[in-house]
PDB file of C-alpha atoms in Angstrom:
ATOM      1  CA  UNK R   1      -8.878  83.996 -28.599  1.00 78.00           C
ATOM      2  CA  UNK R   2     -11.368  83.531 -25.839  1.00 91.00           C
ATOM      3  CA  UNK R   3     -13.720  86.293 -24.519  1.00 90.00           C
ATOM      4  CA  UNK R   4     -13.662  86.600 -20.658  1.00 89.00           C
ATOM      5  CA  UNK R   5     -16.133  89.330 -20.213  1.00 93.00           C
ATOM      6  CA  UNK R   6     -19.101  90.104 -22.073  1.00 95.00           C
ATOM      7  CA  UNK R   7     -18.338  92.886 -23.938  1.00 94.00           C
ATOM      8  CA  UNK R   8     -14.776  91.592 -25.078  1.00 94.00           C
ATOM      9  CA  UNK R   9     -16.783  89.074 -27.448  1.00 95.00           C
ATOM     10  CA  UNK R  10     -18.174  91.970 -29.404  1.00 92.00           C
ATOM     11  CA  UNK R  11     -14.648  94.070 -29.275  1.00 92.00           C
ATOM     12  CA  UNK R  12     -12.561  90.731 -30.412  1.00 94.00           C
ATOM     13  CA  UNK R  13     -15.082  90.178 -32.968  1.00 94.00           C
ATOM     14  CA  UNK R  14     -14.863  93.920 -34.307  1.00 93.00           C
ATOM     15  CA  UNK R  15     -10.987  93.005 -34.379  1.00 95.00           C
ATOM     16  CA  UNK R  16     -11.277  90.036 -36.746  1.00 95.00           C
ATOM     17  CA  UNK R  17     -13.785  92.030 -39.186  1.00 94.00           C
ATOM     18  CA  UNK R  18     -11.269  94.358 -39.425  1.00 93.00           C
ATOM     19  CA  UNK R  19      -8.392  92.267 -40.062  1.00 94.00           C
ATOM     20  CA  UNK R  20     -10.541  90.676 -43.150  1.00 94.00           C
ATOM     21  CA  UNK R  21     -10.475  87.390 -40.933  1.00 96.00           C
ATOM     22  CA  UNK R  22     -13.702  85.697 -41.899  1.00 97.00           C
ATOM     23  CA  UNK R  23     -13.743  82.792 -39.764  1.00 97.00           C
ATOM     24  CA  UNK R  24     -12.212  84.589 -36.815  1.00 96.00           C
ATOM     25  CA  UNK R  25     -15.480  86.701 -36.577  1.00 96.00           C
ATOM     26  CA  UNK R  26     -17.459  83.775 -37.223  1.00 97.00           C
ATOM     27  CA  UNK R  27     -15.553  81.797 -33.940  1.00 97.00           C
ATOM     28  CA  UNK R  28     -17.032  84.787 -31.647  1.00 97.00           C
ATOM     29  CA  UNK R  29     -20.968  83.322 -32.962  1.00 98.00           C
ATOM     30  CA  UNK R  30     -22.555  80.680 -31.441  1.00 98.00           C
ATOM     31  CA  UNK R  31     -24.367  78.073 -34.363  1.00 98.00           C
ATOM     32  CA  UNK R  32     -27.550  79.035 -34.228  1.00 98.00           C
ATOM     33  CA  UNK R  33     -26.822  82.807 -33.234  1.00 98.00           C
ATOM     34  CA  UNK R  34     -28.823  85.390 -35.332  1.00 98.00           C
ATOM     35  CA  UNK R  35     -27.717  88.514 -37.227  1.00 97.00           C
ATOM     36  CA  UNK R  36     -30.240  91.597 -37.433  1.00 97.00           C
ATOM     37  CA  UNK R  37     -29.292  93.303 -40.755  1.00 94.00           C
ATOM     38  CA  UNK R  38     -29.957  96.727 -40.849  1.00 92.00           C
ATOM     39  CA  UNK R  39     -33.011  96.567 -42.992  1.00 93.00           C
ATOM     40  CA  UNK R  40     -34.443  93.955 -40.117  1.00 94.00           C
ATOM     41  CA  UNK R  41     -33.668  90.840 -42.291  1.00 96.00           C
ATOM     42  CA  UNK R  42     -32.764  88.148 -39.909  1.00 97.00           C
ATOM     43  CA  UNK R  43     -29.506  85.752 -40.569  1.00 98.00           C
ATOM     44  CA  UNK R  44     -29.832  82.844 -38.373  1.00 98.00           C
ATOM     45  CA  UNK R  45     -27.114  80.501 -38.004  1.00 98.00           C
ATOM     46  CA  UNK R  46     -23.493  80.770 -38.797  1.00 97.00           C
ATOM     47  CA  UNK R  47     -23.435  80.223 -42.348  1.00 97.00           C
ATOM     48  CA  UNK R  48     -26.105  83.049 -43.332  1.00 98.00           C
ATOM     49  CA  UNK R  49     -24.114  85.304 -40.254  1.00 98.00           C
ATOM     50  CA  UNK R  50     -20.913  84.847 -42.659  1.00 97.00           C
ATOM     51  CA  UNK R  51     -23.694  85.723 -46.136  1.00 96.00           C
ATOM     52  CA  UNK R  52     -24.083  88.781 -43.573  1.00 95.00           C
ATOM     53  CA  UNK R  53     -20.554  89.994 -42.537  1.00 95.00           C
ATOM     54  CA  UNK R  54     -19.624  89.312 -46.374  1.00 94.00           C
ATOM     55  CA  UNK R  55     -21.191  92.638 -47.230  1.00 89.00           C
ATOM     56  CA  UNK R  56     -19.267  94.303 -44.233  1.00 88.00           C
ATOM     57  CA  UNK R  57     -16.120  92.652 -45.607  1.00 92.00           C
ATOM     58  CA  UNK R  58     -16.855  94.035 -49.150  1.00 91.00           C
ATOM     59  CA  UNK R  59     -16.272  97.446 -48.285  1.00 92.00           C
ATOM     60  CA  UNK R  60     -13.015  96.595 -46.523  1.00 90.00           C
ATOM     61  CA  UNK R  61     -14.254  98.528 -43.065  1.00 91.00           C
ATOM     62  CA  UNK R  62     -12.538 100.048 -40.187  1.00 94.00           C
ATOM     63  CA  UNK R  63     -15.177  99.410 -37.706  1.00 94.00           C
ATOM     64  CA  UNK R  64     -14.450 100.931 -33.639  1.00 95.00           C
ATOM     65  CA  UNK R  65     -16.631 100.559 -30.789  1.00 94.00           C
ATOM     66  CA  UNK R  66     -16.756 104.141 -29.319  1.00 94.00           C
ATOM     67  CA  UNK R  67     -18.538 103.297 -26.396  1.00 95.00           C
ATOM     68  CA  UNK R  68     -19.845 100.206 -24.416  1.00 95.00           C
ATOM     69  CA  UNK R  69     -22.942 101.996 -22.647  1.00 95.00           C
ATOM     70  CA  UNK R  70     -23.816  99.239 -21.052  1.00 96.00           C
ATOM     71  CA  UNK R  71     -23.403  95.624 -19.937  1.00 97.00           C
ATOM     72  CA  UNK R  72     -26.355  94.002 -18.231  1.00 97.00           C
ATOM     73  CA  UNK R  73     -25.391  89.986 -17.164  1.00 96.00           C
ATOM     74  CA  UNK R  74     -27.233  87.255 -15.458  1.00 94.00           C
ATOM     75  CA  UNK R  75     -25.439  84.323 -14.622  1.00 90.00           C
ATOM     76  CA  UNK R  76     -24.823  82.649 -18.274  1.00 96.00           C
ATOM     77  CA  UNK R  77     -26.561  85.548 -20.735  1.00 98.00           C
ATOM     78  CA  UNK R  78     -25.451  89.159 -21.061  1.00 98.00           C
ATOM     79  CA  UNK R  79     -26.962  92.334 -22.834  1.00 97.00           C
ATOM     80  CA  UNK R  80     -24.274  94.424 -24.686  1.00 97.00           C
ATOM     81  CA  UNK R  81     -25.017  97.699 -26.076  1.00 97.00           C
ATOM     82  CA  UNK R  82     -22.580  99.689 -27.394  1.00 96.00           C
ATOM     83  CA  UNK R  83     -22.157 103.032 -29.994  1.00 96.00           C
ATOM     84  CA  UNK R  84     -19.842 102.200 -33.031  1.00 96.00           C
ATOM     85  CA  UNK R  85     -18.473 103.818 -36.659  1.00 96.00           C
ATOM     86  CA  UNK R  86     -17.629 101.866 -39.349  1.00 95.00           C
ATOM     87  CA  UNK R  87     -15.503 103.529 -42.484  1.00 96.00           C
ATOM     88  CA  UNK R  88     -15.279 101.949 -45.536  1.00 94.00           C
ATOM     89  CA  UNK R  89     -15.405 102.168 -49.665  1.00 94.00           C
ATOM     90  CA  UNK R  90     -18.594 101.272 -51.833  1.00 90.00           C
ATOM     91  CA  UNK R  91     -17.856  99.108 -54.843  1.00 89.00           C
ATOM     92  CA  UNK R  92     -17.427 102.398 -56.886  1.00 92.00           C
ATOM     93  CA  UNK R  93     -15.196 103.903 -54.878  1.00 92.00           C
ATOM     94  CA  UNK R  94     -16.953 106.317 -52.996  1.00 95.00           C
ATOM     95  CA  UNK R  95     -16.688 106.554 -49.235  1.00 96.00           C
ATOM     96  CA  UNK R  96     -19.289 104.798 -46.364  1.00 95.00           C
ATOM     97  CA  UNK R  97     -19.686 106.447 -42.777  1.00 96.00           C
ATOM     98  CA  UNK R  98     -22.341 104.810 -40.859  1.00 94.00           C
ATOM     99  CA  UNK R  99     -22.553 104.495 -37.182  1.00 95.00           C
ATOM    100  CA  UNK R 100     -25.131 103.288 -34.564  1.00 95.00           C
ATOM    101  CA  UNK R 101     -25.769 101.634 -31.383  1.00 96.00           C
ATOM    102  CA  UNK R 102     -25.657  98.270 -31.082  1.00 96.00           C
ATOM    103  CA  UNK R 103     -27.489  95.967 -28.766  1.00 97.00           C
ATOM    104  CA  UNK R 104     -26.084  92.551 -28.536  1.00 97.00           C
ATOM    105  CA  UNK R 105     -27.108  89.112 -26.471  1.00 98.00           C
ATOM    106  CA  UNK R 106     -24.210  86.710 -25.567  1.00 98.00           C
ATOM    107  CA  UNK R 107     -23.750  83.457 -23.465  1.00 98.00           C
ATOM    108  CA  UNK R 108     -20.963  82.026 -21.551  1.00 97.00           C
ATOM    109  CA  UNK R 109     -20.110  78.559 -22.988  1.00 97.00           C
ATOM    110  CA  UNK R 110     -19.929  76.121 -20.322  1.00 95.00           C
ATOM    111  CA  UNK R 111     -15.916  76.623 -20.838  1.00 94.00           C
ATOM    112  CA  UNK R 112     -16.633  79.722 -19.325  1.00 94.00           C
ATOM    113  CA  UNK R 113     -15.995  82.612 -22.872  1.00 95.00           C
ATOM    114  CA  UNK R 114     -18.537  84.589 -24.125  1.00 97.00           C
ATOM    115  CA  UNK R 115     -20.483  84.009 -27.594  1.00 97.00           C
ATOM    116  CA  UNK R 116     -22.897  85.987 -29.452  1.00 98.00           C
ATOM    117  CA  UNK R 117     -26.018  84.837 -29.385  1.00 98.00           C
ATOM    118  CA  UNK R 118     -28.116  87.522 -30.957  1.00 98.00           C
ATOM    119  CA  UNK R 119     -25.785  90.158 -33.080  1.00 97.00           C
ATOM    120  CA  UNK R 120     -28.321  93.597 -33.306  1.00 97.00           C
ATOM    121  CA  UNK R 121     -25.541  96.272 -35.024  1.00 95.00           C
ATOM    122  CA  UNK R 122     -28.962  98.256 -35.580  1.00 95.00           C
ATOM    123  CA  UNK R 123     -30.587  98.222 -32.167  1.00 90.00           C
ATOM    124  CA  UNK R 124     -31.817 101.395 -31.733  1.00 76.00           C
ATOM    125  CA  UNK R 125     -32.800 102.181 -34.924  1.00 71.00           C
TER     126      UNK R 125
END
């Protein structure tokens, strides 16, 4: 799978973390792209993105993209910021709501798809 547009990247990556497909969501990063955790820790390249999503996938989440607000591109970059909910279970069984806005930079490879550059899930927080 291939992202055309710039906000497809972030809703075909959303697909794969919820399908529990690991290197799926990692395909949608580019190799150096960064991950903003929540806390502000930075993840930069693809191997500490998947130490990142690991967490996600350890609550088994249903993650949905409510909203793209809004998709600012310039010929090979593109902002992405978009509301989202994410369900899920802590290790001891109790339930996990969370939801924010996220605020996203991607680049078209020069095969023309869309990659994440910088993945903010946090960004206006």
């Amino acid at each position: 799978m291939r992202a055309s547009r710039p906000e497809d990247v972030v809703q075909m990556a959303v697909k794969t973390i919820n399908g529990q497909d690991m290197e799926g969501a990692l395909s949608f990063y580019e190799p150096t792209a960064t991950f903003v955790a929540q806390d502000g820790k930075r993840y930069v390249g693809r191997e500490a993105v998947r130490e990142a999503l690991s967490e996600y996938f350890a609550i088994q989440p249903t993650l949905t993209v409510t909203a793209v607000r809004k998709v600012v591109e310039s010929e090979e970059i593109a902002l992405v910021a978009g509301d989202w909910t994410l369900t899920g279970t802590a290790p001891d069984g109790s339930p996990i709501e969370m939801n924010a806005t996220n605020i996203d930079v991607v680049r078209r490879q020069t095969e023309g798809h869309w990659l994440i550059v910088i993945d903010n899930p946090f960004g206006l927080e």
